[in-house]
Amino acid sequence: MPDPVTHDLRVIVAGGGELGLRTAELLSDRGHDVVVVETDPDRIPDVADKYIATVIEGDASRPEILRQAQPERSDVVAALTDDEATNFAICLAAQRMSDARTVMRINGTPDELYEEFVDGLVFPERLGARAATNEIANGGVRTIEDIGGNVEIVEVEVAESAPVAGKRLDEVRLPQGSLIIVDYQGNRIGGPDTVLEAGHRYVLGVESDVADEVMNLFRG
Amino acid sequence: MWYMCSHATPDQSAWRPNEGPPVSHSGGREPAVSLGLLDATMVGIGAMIGAGIFVLTGLAVDISGPAAIIAFALNGGVTTFTALSYAELAAAIPRNGGGYAYVREVFSAPVAFVMGWTRWFTYMIAGSLYALGFASNFVEFGHIYGYALPGPPVLYALGAVVTLVALNALSTEASGRGETAITLLKIAILGVFVAFGLTAADAGEFDPLFTEGPLSVLPAMGLTFIAFQGYDLIATVTEEVENPQVNIPRAILLSVAVTVVVYLLVVFVAIGTLGADGLAGAGETAIAQAAEGFMPTFPILGTGAALIAFGAVFSTVSALNAVVIGSSRVAFAMGRERQLPARLGRFHHRYGTPLVAILASAVVMLVAVLVVPIRIVGNLASLFSLLGFIIVNYALIRLRRRQPNLQRPFEVPLYPVTPVLGIVCNVLLGLFIDWFTWALAIGWLVVGGGVYLLLSRRGDVGPVGPPEIQEPEPIESTEGAND
């Protein structure tokens, strides 16, 4: 990839729905050039009125339409329609036409072989679920990043009555599959001498099957 | 003439046609004051009614006699064709950066380079035109108040360029405050001129109309064409315009219409009062000298001629400021697209301005001020804008054919007649510009070709690979998406 500081991307966003439009907006804010391809004539004015992207009306999975968006001179093609099969078709067509990176939106558990065909996967429902969980169970634990696989990066506040409160890390036995990444001040990687103070926050990497054990230790 | 770009946001966003939050600035984008239709229109009018009308009217009358008014009218028509194309492109392609950005979207890298290269030169050469126009009107202004200013006028021209370049290089503040007010003041000064002049003007001065022969209108059109450009600047402030898809096309067309009316009235009065011979003899200060004949004396301001001379000085300075910004903006955009050295596309870490782009533009402007006579400068500026406009009209046609499903909130009426007429008229005008100007223009293009090849070899400009899909019509791959 070119130097990101001096190079603006040209991005094709297939699908001008809520996700596509917001993505286009964020990209445009960062100075990238965006082309949105949208099928629904009723949706077009909403996209066009934002004046953030050139808009092509049509079904991006049809090569004749996708070609008009000029994938061969784009850096990325993002297929963000709500139909997974359509997105897959768009990505494959785009790869045939160009060297652009492809990003594909999926709606369910990803097919394991997707990664052999596309460069990036977006699973909005899963991201949404994390956000919803953060909001619902907002006491002391917050998912920071979903890195795609089984591991979650969470920020946890040590409760007063928690088993680990006030203990040094080498006195505590964290379950296999969990790791303290950063201590509460955010300036040290967790080590044996890290003290788990009550009321402070720590960033942890946690495998999902031991998450409940970790929460028990930290939250009491 | 790109004019006072940051109108509503006099911050660094003035210099960011195309990219994200400032790197060296904490605040990111400042909330933009939104521009309504009036403000957007004023951006265009302000850029057009700059120095051209003050500086070039006398020279045009010298070429074609009273028929110079025909030249202005026809130029208005020719400009309208291209303005329509700009309106369609600006509404469909939300990209700051005007003509260069659209052409970059539609054509392969070399064509986009030619467009950028000619636009860049247009602004620089227009800058030297305005600097020279400023100098002679400034000397005239001093003369009216009885001061004989020392030294040759060219010194004042150089001084004006250096001052405005320094202001724009060191701070983004100079790039614009209260532009609508400035433009209204310019129009008001010309309005006073017209109001008094219409009573004094004698339509008999227009008989016979074609003292130099009907064909002399064409070179006069070529010369004064530069006075009609600047509406494209509206397309560079798109982010701040309310309801841009509707207002930008309207503002472009409205600003051209108002400007044409103002010009025709001013030229009518100037010829009708001073007469063709008098105007031709007055050269760059013709309008001010015409005003001397009929304007009353105002309290404080002094004579009418002083008011007009002030208007001319004021307009030339603001137009010069606009092209200093405009030229460096094009160089900056080309630097960002890697069509010129990447250094041109960077901000200076301390001043927050595209310092290298401004200085590069300034050097060419200063050289042009020093070595090129004013009439050649006017012709060169016009020729280069003609070339750029031919490309823009062609871009419109090509985009219609290649991307039929592109959303076009504004569509050129009578397509394809309008853009084709735009191309034909621009070519025709270009043919009547003298060979010496063409030689200079071709020289600049050859220099550009050399720069382009040099950069391609160094890998700054992406290679042009063959397009992968050939049917039904190939689209040139430009940068190579993999660079």
XYZ file of C-alpha atoms in Angstrom:
703
model
C 0.000 0.000 0.000
C 1.164 3.532 -0.691
C 2.097 5.994 1.981
C -1.244 6.740 3.619
C -0.285 10.293 4.530
C 0.082 11.523 0.981
C -2.248 9.233 -0.843
C -6.013 9.498 -0.907
C -7.871 6.318 -1.687
C -10.440 5.891 -4.373
C -13.111 3.636 -2.961
C -16.174 2.049 -4.537
C -18.929 1.374 -2.030
C -21.532 -0.984 -3.410
C -24.783 -0.521 -1.546
C -26.010 2.872 -0.401
C -27.937 1.645 2.584
C -27.343 2.905 6.108
C -24.031 1.058 6.372
C -22.811 2.007 2.916
C -23.794 5.624 3.310
C -22.169 6.025 6.712
C -19.044 4.324 5.472
C -18.968 6.669 2.495
C -19.371 9.619 4.847
C -16.507 8.574 7.104
C -14.265 7.912 4.119
C -15.141 11.245 2.578
C -14.394 12.990 5.879
C -10.953 11.465 5.780
C -10.439 12.866 2.325
C -10.913 9.771 0.232
C -12.774 9.779 -3.067
C -15.882 7.642 -2.926
C -18.212 6.232 -5.562
C -21.475 4.752 -4.297
C -23.406 2.244 -6.372
C -27.041 1.870 -5.320
C -29.908 -0.024 -6.913
C -32.936 1.469 -5.255
C -34.135 4.621 -7.061
C -35.923 5.735 -3.904
C -32.714 5.565 -1.950
C -30.638 7.487 -4.501
C -31.726 11.009 -3.481
C -30.744 10.326 0.147
C -27.287 9.308 -0.956
C -26.886 12.020 -3.559
C -28.056 14.806 -1.252
C -25.139 14.217 1.060
C -22.856 15.298 -1.757
C -20.030 13.120 -0.511
C -19.720 10.699 -3.383
C -20.499 10.279 -7.027
C -23.502 8.017 -7.311
C -24.146 5.380 -9.901
C -27.601 3.914 -10.110
C -27.763 0.207 -10.726
C -26.956 -3.232 -9.411
C -23.235 -3.436 -8.683
C -23.207 -7.181 -9.184
C -23.849 -6.513 -12.854
C -20.455 -5.980 -14.489
C -21.864 -3.334 -16.801
C -22.750 -1.223 -13.759
C -19.645 -2.014 -11.756
C -17.475 -1.081 -14.725
C -18.960 2.419 -14.683
C -17.614 2.865 -11.191
C -14.118 2.249 -12.589
C -12.733 -0.445 -10.286
C -9.533 -0.538 -12.333
C -8.583 2.856 -11.024
C -9.836 2.311 -7.499
C -7.889 1.168 -4.469
C -10.703 -0.631 -2.699
C -14.063 -2.100 -3.630
C -16.343 -2.525 -0.613
C -19.445 -4.639 -1.172
C -21.775 -3.537 1.615
C -25.234 -4.488 0.376
C -27.412 -6.509 2.724
C -27.223 -9.551 0.500
C -24.209 -11.757 1.098
C -24.300 -13.542 -2.240
C -24.483 -10.233 -4.083
C -21.512 -8.956 -2.108
C -19.511 -12.029 -2.949
C -20.318 -11.651 -6.631
C -19.308 -7.985 -6.562
C -15.977 -8.799 -4.952
C -15.196 -11.520 -7.451
C -16.164 -9.330 -10.408
C -14.082 -6.477 -9.027
C -11.060 -8.722 -8.696
C -11.476 -9.850 -12.240
C -11.544 -6.251 -13.422
C -8.831 -4.788 -11.252
C -6.233 -5.186 -8.543
C -8.371 -3.335 -6.026
C -8.641 -4.686 -2.502
C -12.038 -6.165 -1.804
C -14.018 -5.824 1.400
C -17.197 -7.829 1.793
C -20.095 -7.542 4.190
C -21.363 -10.820 5.629
C -24.580 -11.464 7.486
C -23.879 -14.651 9.366
C -21.063 -16.842 10.512
C -18.436 -16.381 7.849
C -17.709 -19.144 5.442
C -14.211 -20.268 6.300
C -13.092 -20.044 2.709
C -14.141 -16.415 2.222
C -10.718 -15.223 3.189
C -9.247 -16.986 0.214
C -11.407 -14.893 -2.078
C -11.744 -11.471 -0.483
C -9.315 -9.244 1.395
C -11.539 -8.159 4.243
C -14.787 -9.180 5.911
C -17.227 -6.924 7.703
C -19.832 -8.446 9.997
C -21.967 -5.525 11.117
C -24.355 -7.652 13.172
C -21.529 -8.971 15.298
C -20.117 -5.489 15.829
C -23.607 -4.352 16.688
C -24.013 -7.167 19.175
C -20.815 -6.140 20.962
C -22.000 -2.577 21.133
C -25.377 -3.711 22.415
C -23.744 -5.858 25.069
C -21.594 -2.964 26.189
C -24.665 -0.819 26.592
C -26.743 -3.489 28.300
C -24.152 -4.764 30.742
C -22.353 -1.506 31.168
C -20.988 -2.106 34.648
C -17.237 -2.175 34.592
C -16.655 -4.225 31.463
C -16.425 -2.870 27.953
C -15.489 -4.604 24.739
C -12.852 -2.522 23.032
C -12.272 -4.471 19.925
C -13.611 -7.527 18.271
C -10.648 -8.830 16.383
C -12.663 -11.266 14.409
C -11.825 -14.647 15.867
C -12.463 -16.086 19.233
C -10.618 -13.444 21.233
C -12.126 -10.284 22.578
C -10.237 -7.278 23.846
C -12.050 -5.948 26.907
C -11.513 -3.214 29.409
C -12.426 -4.304 32.920
C -12.653 -2.332 36.117
C -11.537 -4.276 39.190
C -14.416 -4.280 41.680
C -13.840 -3.587 45.403
C -14.879 -7.063 46.435
C -13.317 -8.887 43.512
C -11.086 -11.865 44.265
C -8.107 -10.240 42.578
C -8.513 -6.763 44.082
C -5.231 -5.497 45.534
C -3.267 -8.556 44.445
C -0.072 -8.661 42.421
C -0.417 -10.470 39.145
C 2.035 -13.228 40.167
C -0.209 -13.992 43.162
C -3.219 -14.476 40.874
C -3.965 -17.419 38.723
C -5.745 -16.180 35.633
C -7.333 -18.871 33.495
C -5.456 -20.248 30.511
C -6.574 -18.175 27.552
C -6.516 -14.750 29.116
C -3.866 -12.074 29.229
C -3.505 -8.670 30.828
C -2.320 -6.367 28.096
C -2.092 -2.954 29.662
C -2.140 -1.811 33.261
C -4.511 0.815 34.586
C -2.451 3.861 33.650
C -2.230 2.665 30.091
C 1.513 2.996 30.012
C 2.806 -0.442 30.941
C 2.354 -3.906 29.545
C 1.067 -6.176 32.280
C 3.739 -8.233 34.022
C 4.208 -10.302 37.205
C 4.556 -7.180 39.360
C 1.405 -5.507 38.052
C -0.906 -4.822 40.987
C -4.643 -5.136 40.333
C -5.953 -2.152 42.267
C -9.647 -1.976 43.014
C -11.395 0.712 41.009
C -8.785 0.750 38.261
C -9.264 -0.375 34.702
C -7.205 -2.942 32.831
C -7.193 -4.033 29.224
C -7.391 -7.786 28.762
C -7.339 -10.206 25.912
C -9.817 -12.971 26.679
C -10.803 -16.118 24.842
C -14.551 -16.403 24.870
C -14.735 -19.727 26.727
C -12.908 -18.351 29.769
C -14.546 -14.920 29.703
C -16.949 -15.783 32.509
C -14.101 -16.969 34.772
C -12.170 -13.759 34.159
C -15.226 -11.658 34.874
C -15.738 -13.540 38.098
C -12.162 -12.867 39.204
C -12.261 -9.179 38.311
C -15.808 -8.273 39.120
C -16.511 -10.549 42.063
C -9.391 32.978 -10.989
C -9.833 31.041 -7.911
C -10.915 33.444 -5.451
C -10.619 33.640 -1.725
C -11.073 30.027 -1.313
C -11.765 29.560 2.302
C -14.603 31.978 2.281
C -16.493 30.458 5.129
C -13.697 28.664 6.852
C -10.644 30.822 6.921
C -8.633 28.023 8.365
C -6.536 25.373 6.830
C -9.420 23.795 5.071
C -8.813 26.475 2.496
C -5.990 24.323 1.350
C -7.544 20.946 1.598
C -9.474 20.362 -1.479
C -9.428 16.709 -0.996
C -8.270 15.296 2.210
C -8.935 14.733 5.824
C -8.434 16.548 9.048
C -5.345 18.663 9.395
C -2.270 16.857 10.512
C -0.623 19.729 12.266
C -3.785 21.300 13.520
C -5.644 20.219 16.563
C -9.160 21.132 15.660
C -9.953 19.205 12.521
C -12.507 20.812 10.308
C -14.093 23.869 11.654
C -17.812 23.977 11.392
C -18.452 25.624 8.089
C -20.678 28.632 7.814
C -22.974 27.499 5.114
C -23.253 29.524 1.940
C -26.586 30.188 0.387
C -27.229 30.727 -3.278
C -26.334 34.431 -3.012
C -22.976 33.814 -1.361
C -22.060 31.050 -3.766
C -22.981 33.262 -6.693
C -20.828 36.050 -5.261
C -17.863 33.716 -5.132
C -18.161 33.283 -8.885
C -18.892 36.916 -9.681
C -16.097 38.086 -7.414
C -13.637 35.915 -9.234
C -14.769 37.001 -12.673
C -15.237 40.727 -12.113
C -11.687 41.145 -11.077
C -9.136 42.839 -13.163
C -10.160 41.717 -16.635
C -12.775 44.398 -17.208
C -10.534 47.197 -15.947
C -7.353 46.081 -17.629
C -8.475 44.578 -20.919
C -11.309 46.812 -22.122
C -8.933 49.403 -23.554
C -6.792 46.779 -25.214
C -9.849 45.079 -26.739
C -11.139 48.371 -28.151
C -7.706 48.954 -29.603
C -8.079 45.702 -31.553
C -11.669 45.863 -32.751
C -12.979 49.384 -32.201
C -16.523 49.833 -30.848
C -17.227 46.229 -31.841
C -15.380 45.266 -28.663
C -18.831 45.235 -27.069
C -19.759 42.453 -29.489
C -16.650 40.584 -28.371
C -17.799 40.779 -24.758
C -21.325 39.660 -25.642
C -20.123 36.697 -27.703
C -17.651 35.718 -25.012
C -20.562 35.637 -22.598
C -22.291 33.176 -24.912
C -19.223 31.011 -25.359
C -18.628 30.989 -21.613
C -22.193 29.879 -20.987
C -21.670 26.642 -22.921
C -18.697 25.677 -20.809
C -20.365 26.941 -17.635
C -23.224 24.516 -18.293
C -20.732 21.676 -18.530
C -19.134 22.769 -15.280
C -22.555 22.886 -13.657
C -23.336 19.301 -14.628
C -19.950 17.992 -13.558
C -19.924 19.897 -10.292
C -23.361 18.606 -9.335
C -22.477 15.011 -10.159
C -18.926 14.801 -8.838
C -18.594 16.056 -5.284
C -14.944 16.844 -5.385
C -13.248 20.029 -4.411
C -10.693 21.103 -6.943
C -12.766 22.180 -9.907
C -11.868 21.284 -13.471
C -8.740 19.340 -12.660
C -10.617 17.042 -10.287
C -13.321 16.267 -12.863
C -10.869 15.591 -15.614
C -8.863 13.394 -13.282
C -12.022 11.385 -12.737
C -12.798 10.955 -16.401
C -9.521 10.742 -18.265
C -6.282 8.846 -18.106
C -3.372 10.298 -16.202
C -1.653 12.110 -19.104
C -4.802 14.027 -20.087
C -5.443 14.960 -16.477
C -1.876 16.140 -16.288
C -2.333 18.382 -19.328
C -5.473 19.819 -17.751
C -3.779 20.480 -14.440
C -0.691 21.837 -16.110
C -2.714 24.293 -18.251
C -4.952 25.358 -15.368
C -1.924 25.947 -13.236
C -0.354 28.084 -15.931
C -3.629 29.932 -16.537
C -3.754 31.079 -12.960
C -0.122 32.041 -12.855
C -0.260 33.958 -16.098
C -3.507 35.606 -15.031
C -1.642 36.583 -11.867
C 0.982 38.418 -13.845
C -1.760 40.080 -15.880
C -3.409 41.369 -12.731
C -0.116 42.433 -11.237
C 0.653 44.501 -14.323
C -2.900 45.857 -14.340
C -2.570 46.748 -10.681
C 0.682 48.574 -11.298
C -0.607 50.814 -14.084
C -3.836 51.587 -12.238
C -1.918 52.259 -9.044
C 0.330 54.740 -10.837
C -2.814 56.283 -12.380
C -4.406 56.462 -8.936
C -1.374 58.350 -7.606
C -1.417 60.538 -10.680
C -5.045 61.567 -10.049
C -4.103 62.754 -6.581
C -1.109 64.568 -7.988
C 1.640 62.228 -6.866
C 4.099 61.121 -9.473
C 5.105 57.704 -8.194
C 8.764 56.981 -8.744
C 10.134 54.048 -10.660
C 8.731 51.979 -13.526
C 5.296 50.372 -12.960
C 6.750 46.896 -13.260
C 8.346 47.397 -9.831
C 4.894 47.854 -8.289
C 3.704 44.749 -10.105
C 6.570 42.701 -8.677
C 5.969 44.214 -5.254
C 2.288 43.250 -5.369
C 3.098 39.660 -6.299
C 5.741 39.343 -3.612
C 3.466 40.828 -0.944
C 0.478 38.626 -1.714
C 2.623 35.528 -2.062
C 4.216 36.238 1.300
C 0.801 36.772 2.917
C -0.561 33.542 1.496
C 2.573 31.576 2.202
C 2.743 32.532 5.856
C -0.896 32.409 6.781
C -4.171 31.062 5.552
C -6.006 34.101 6.887
C -5.389 36.144 3.765
C -7.408 33.704 1.792
C -10.657 35.264 2.560
C -12.952 37.141 4.834
C -16.122 38.839 3.897
C -15.947 37.982 0.273
C -19.568 38.721 -0.454
C -19.033 42.261 0.846
C -15.911 42.756 -1.266
C -17.697 41.565 -4.370
C -20.692 43.779 -3.718
C -18.331 46.736 -3.319
C -16.751 45.987 -6.683
C -20.157 45.749 -8.324
C -21.260 48.944 -6.574
C -18.286 50.897 -7.914
C -19.028 49.703 -11.429
C -22.719 50.428 -10.768
C -21.928 54.070 -9.971
C -19.854 54.250 -13.115
C -22.707 52.873 -15.210
C -25.374 54.995 -13.522
C -23.603 58.269 -14.283
C -22.278 57.049 -17.582
C -25.587 56.003 -19.098
C -26.755 59.621 -19.071
C -23.555 60.789 -20.706
C -23.024 57.937 -23.125
C -23.615 58.597 -26.771
C -24.854 55.684 -28.830
C -23.450 57.454 -31.875
C -20.008 56.255 -30.855
C -21.097 52.808 -31.995
C -21.686 53.937 -35.551
C -19.873 52.570 -37.441
C -19.560 49.488 -35.274
C -16.943 47.515 -37.124
C -14.252 50.104 -37.684
C -11.602 47.409 -37.764
C -13.654 44.878 -39.728
C -15.971 42.190 -38.343
C -13.208 39.596 -38.084
C -11.310 41.777 -35.618
C -13.916 40.749 -33.052
C -12.375 37.296 -32.800
C -8.914 38.305 -31.564
C -10.616 40.746 -29.175
C -12.665 37.834 -27.850
C -9.522 35.787 -27.443
C -7.925 38.586 -25.454
C -10.855 39.290 -23.139
C -11.874 35.671 -22.606
C -9.907 35.612 -19.380
C -12.330 38.161 -17.904
C -15.039 35.497 -18.051
C -13.447 32.821 -16.053
C -13.645 32.313 -12.383
C -17.108 30.802 -12.095
C -15.340 27.480 -11.802
C -14.199 28.640 -8.388
C -17.705 27.949 -7.105
C -16.942 24.290 -7.656
C -14.044 24.537 -5.234
C -16.048 25.671 -2.216
C -18.662 22.975 -2.576
C -18.369 21.709 0.958
C -19.754 24.877 2.428
C -22.622 25.378 0.022
C -26.103 24.559 1.256
C -27.978 22.031 -0.821
C -25.017 21.863 -3.195
C -26.601 19.792 -5.913
C -29.124 22.495 -6.624
C -27.273 25.624 -5.617
C -23.918 25.002 -7.268
C -25.286 24.683 -10.808
C -27.547 27.669 -10.205
C -24.758 29.770 -8.758
C -22.468 28.974 -11.679
C -25.047 29.977 -14.280
C -26.301 32.977 -12.320
C -22.819 34.361 -11.788
C -22.058 34.126 -15.505
C -25.333 35.875 -16.368
C -24.803 38.740 -13.906
C -21.208 39.195 -14.991
C -22.120 39.390 -18.661
C -24.736 42.064 -17.938
C -22.303 44.101 -15.842
C -19.599 43.869 -18.492
C -21.890 44.896 -21.320
C -23.096 47.937 -19.393
C -19.571 48.975 -18.439
C -18.201 48.554 -21.948
C -21.192 50.361 -23.422
C -20.635 53.327 -21.113
C -16.879 53.353 -21.639
C -17.134 53.387 -25.422
C -20.164 55.659 -25.410
C -18.417 58.329 -23.357
C -14.733 58.271 -24.208
C -15.068 56.923 -27.725
C -13.180 54.037 -29.242
C -10.049 56.017 -30.046
C -9.793 57.528 -26.590
C -10.232 54.134 -24.918
C -7.738 52.439 -27.174
C -5.177 55.100 -26.328
C -5.739 54.694 -22.588
C -4.786 51.016 -22.541
C -4.870 49.367 -19.132
C -6.353 52.404 -17.394
C -9.130 52.979 -19.935
C -12.078 52.649 -17.570
C -10.599 55.107 -15.085
C -9.926 57.618 -17.843
C -13.446 57.223 -19.176
C -14.761 57.966 -15.700
C -12.755 61.187 -15.604
C -14.904 62.534 -18.399
C -18.340 62.385 -16.809
C -18.253 61.433 -13.147
C -18.973 64.165 -10.619
C -16.711 64.893 -7.684
C -17.635 62.992 -4.533
C -17.014 64.285 -1.033
C -13.959 62.684 0.623
C -13.353 60.300 -2.269
C -12.480 62.977 -4.772
C -13.225 62.788 -8.448
C -15.109 60.020 -10.164
C -11.923 58.980 -11.859
C -10.338 58.503 -8.452
C -13.230 56.261 -7.424
C -12.830 54.115 -10.524
C -9.070 54.036 -10.196
C -9.591 52.900 -6.619
C -11.989 50.223 -7.859
C -9.418 49.068 -10.372
C -6.600 48.932 -7.819
C -8.854 47.147 -5.358
C -10.128 44.656 -7.944
C -6.728 43.859 -9.358
C -5.327 43.199 -5.888
C -8.208 40.940 -4.889
C -8.048 39.111 -8.213
C -4.302 38.722 -7.848
C -4.840 37.288 -4.393
C -7.349 34.872 -5.873
C -4.994 33.571 -8.521
C -2.114 33.227 -6.080
C -4.411 30.920 -4.125
C -5.862 29.316 -7.233
C -2.546 28.520 -8.864
C -1.028 27.034 -5.749
C -4.201 25.011 -5.241
C -3.868 23.365 -8.600
C -0.197 22.630 -7.973
C -1.165 21.274 -4.575
C -3.877 19.017 -5.998
C -1.478 17.727 -8.636
C 1.123 17.076 -5.983
C -1.405 15.065 -4.007
C -2.307 13.052 -7.054
C 1.418 12.537 -7.630
C 1.209 14.311 -10.935
C 3.738 16.821 -9.756
C 6.414 16.165 -7.157
C 4.743 15.081 -3.927
C 6.391 17.992 -2.089
C 3.953 20.338 -3.791
C 1.082 18.444 -2.176
C 2.208 18.944 1.408
C 1.560 21.594 3.962
C 4.357 23.390 5.644
C 4.580 22.067 9.190
C 4.738 25.491 10.743
C 2.602 27.776 8.594
C -0.033 25.248 7.633
C 0.055 26.446 4.037
C 1.192 24.592 0.919
C 4.349 26.655 0.961
C 6.186 24.823 -1.804
C 3.193 25.029 -4.152
C 2.829 28.757 -3.488
C 6.510 29.484 -4.029
C 6.650 27.422 -7.217
C 3.682 29.362 -8.585
C 5.176 32.669 -7.491
C 8.387 32.111 -9.391
C 6.558 31.629 -12.700
C 4.367 34.667 -11.999
C 7.370 36.887 -11.325
C 9.146 35.741 -14.467
C 6.000 36.373 -16.516
C 5.630 39.863 -15.030
C 9.213 40.689 -15.928
C 9.522 39.324 -19.442
C 6.090 39.075 -21.090
C 4.275 42.178 -22.429
C 0.766 42.726 -21.069
C -1.124 41.959 -24.267
C 0.714 38.672 -24.720
C 0.001 37.895 -21.084
C -3.715 38.455 -21.653
C -3.683 36.293 -24.770
C -1.755 33.537 -23.049
C -4.125 33.445 -20.107
C -7.094 33.306 -22.450
C -5.539 30.646 -24.665
C -4.813 28.403 -21.738
C -8.287 28.732 -20.301
C -9.682 27.926 -23.745
C -7.601 24.768 -23.837
C -8.736 23.792 -20.360
C -12.383 24.430 -21.224
C -12.143 22.288 -24.346
C -11.022 19.424 -22.142
C -13.823 20.051 -19.639
C -16.483 19.974 -22.364
C -15.016 16.804 -23.760
C -14.921 15.310 -20.276
C -18.649 15.914 -20.021
C -19.337 14.094 -23.298
C -17.083 11.235 -22.371
C -18.603 10.852 -18.938
C -22.092 10.718 -20.434
C -21.010 7.918 -22.721
C -18.942 5.941 -20.249
C -21.098 6.281 -17.195
C -24.694 6.475 -18.378
C -25.954 5.431 -14.942
C -24.124 8.179 -13.100
C -26.525 10.363 -11.158
C -26.641 13.830 -12.672
C -28.701 16.187 -10.531
C -28.194 18.894 -13.138
C -28.115 18.020 -16.803
C -26.845 20.184 -19.622
C -29.819 21.067 -21.805
C -29.745 20.055 -25.481
C -26.952 17.551 -25.019
C -24.846 16.915 -27.077
C -25.293 20.221 -28.910
C -24.236 22.393 -25.979
C -20.866 20.832 -25.115
C -20.028 20.364 -28.798
C -20.740 24.053 -29.394
C -18.599 24.816 -26.381
C -15.707 22.908 -27.903
C -16.174 24.429 -31.366
C -16.348 28.001 -30.048
C -13.319 27.521 -27.839
C -11.315 26.031 -30.701
C -12.375 28.867 -32.979
C -11.296 31.505 -30.486
C -8.036 29.710 -29.937
C -7.303 29.797 -33.669
C -7.511 33.571 -33.713
C -4.921 34.022 -31.039
C -1.614 35.006 -32.590
C 1.119 32.525 -33.387
C 3.569 33.964 -30.898
C 1.177 33.220 -28.033
C 0.701 29.713 -29.401
C 4.444 29.253 -29.526
C 4.715 30.227 -25.856
C 1.813 27.942 -25.005
C 3.307 25.001 -26.847
C 6.609 25.725 -25.164
C 4.948 25.456 -21.767
C 3.236 22.209 -22.785
C 6.556 20.781 -23.938
C 8.093 21.695 -20.595
C 5.112 19.935 -19.017
C 5.689 16.845 -21.136
C 9.290 16.775 -19.972
C 8.256 17.101 -16.334
C 5.695 14.355 -16.776
C 8.143 11.939 -18.372
C 10.733 12.695 -15.726
C 8.241 12.010 -12.935
C 6.974 8.832 -14.624
C 10.490 7.552 -14.858
C 11.035 8.206 -11.197
C 7.797 6.400 -10.496
C 6.038 9.399 -8.986
C 3.347 9.165 -11.586
C 1.654 5.815 -11.699
C 2.179 3.747 -14.824
C -0.648 3.584 -17.283
C -1.519 -0.064 -17.586
C -3.816 -1.424 -20.243
C -7.405 -1.613 -19.101
C -8.528 -5.087 -18.246
C -12.054 -4.938 -19.519
C -12.328 -4.015 -23.132
C -16.073 -4.211 -23.656
C -18.064 -2.351 -24.609
C -15.694 0.565 -24.328
C -12.427 0.558 -22.466
C -11.766 2.960 -19.672
C -8.135 3.791 -19.324
C -6.655 2.666 -16.130
C -4.953 5.665 -14.704
C -2.913 5.316 -11.630
C -2.825 1.613 -11.398
C -4.808 0.678 -8.343
C -1.917 -1.275 -6.984
C 0.642 1.480 -6.530
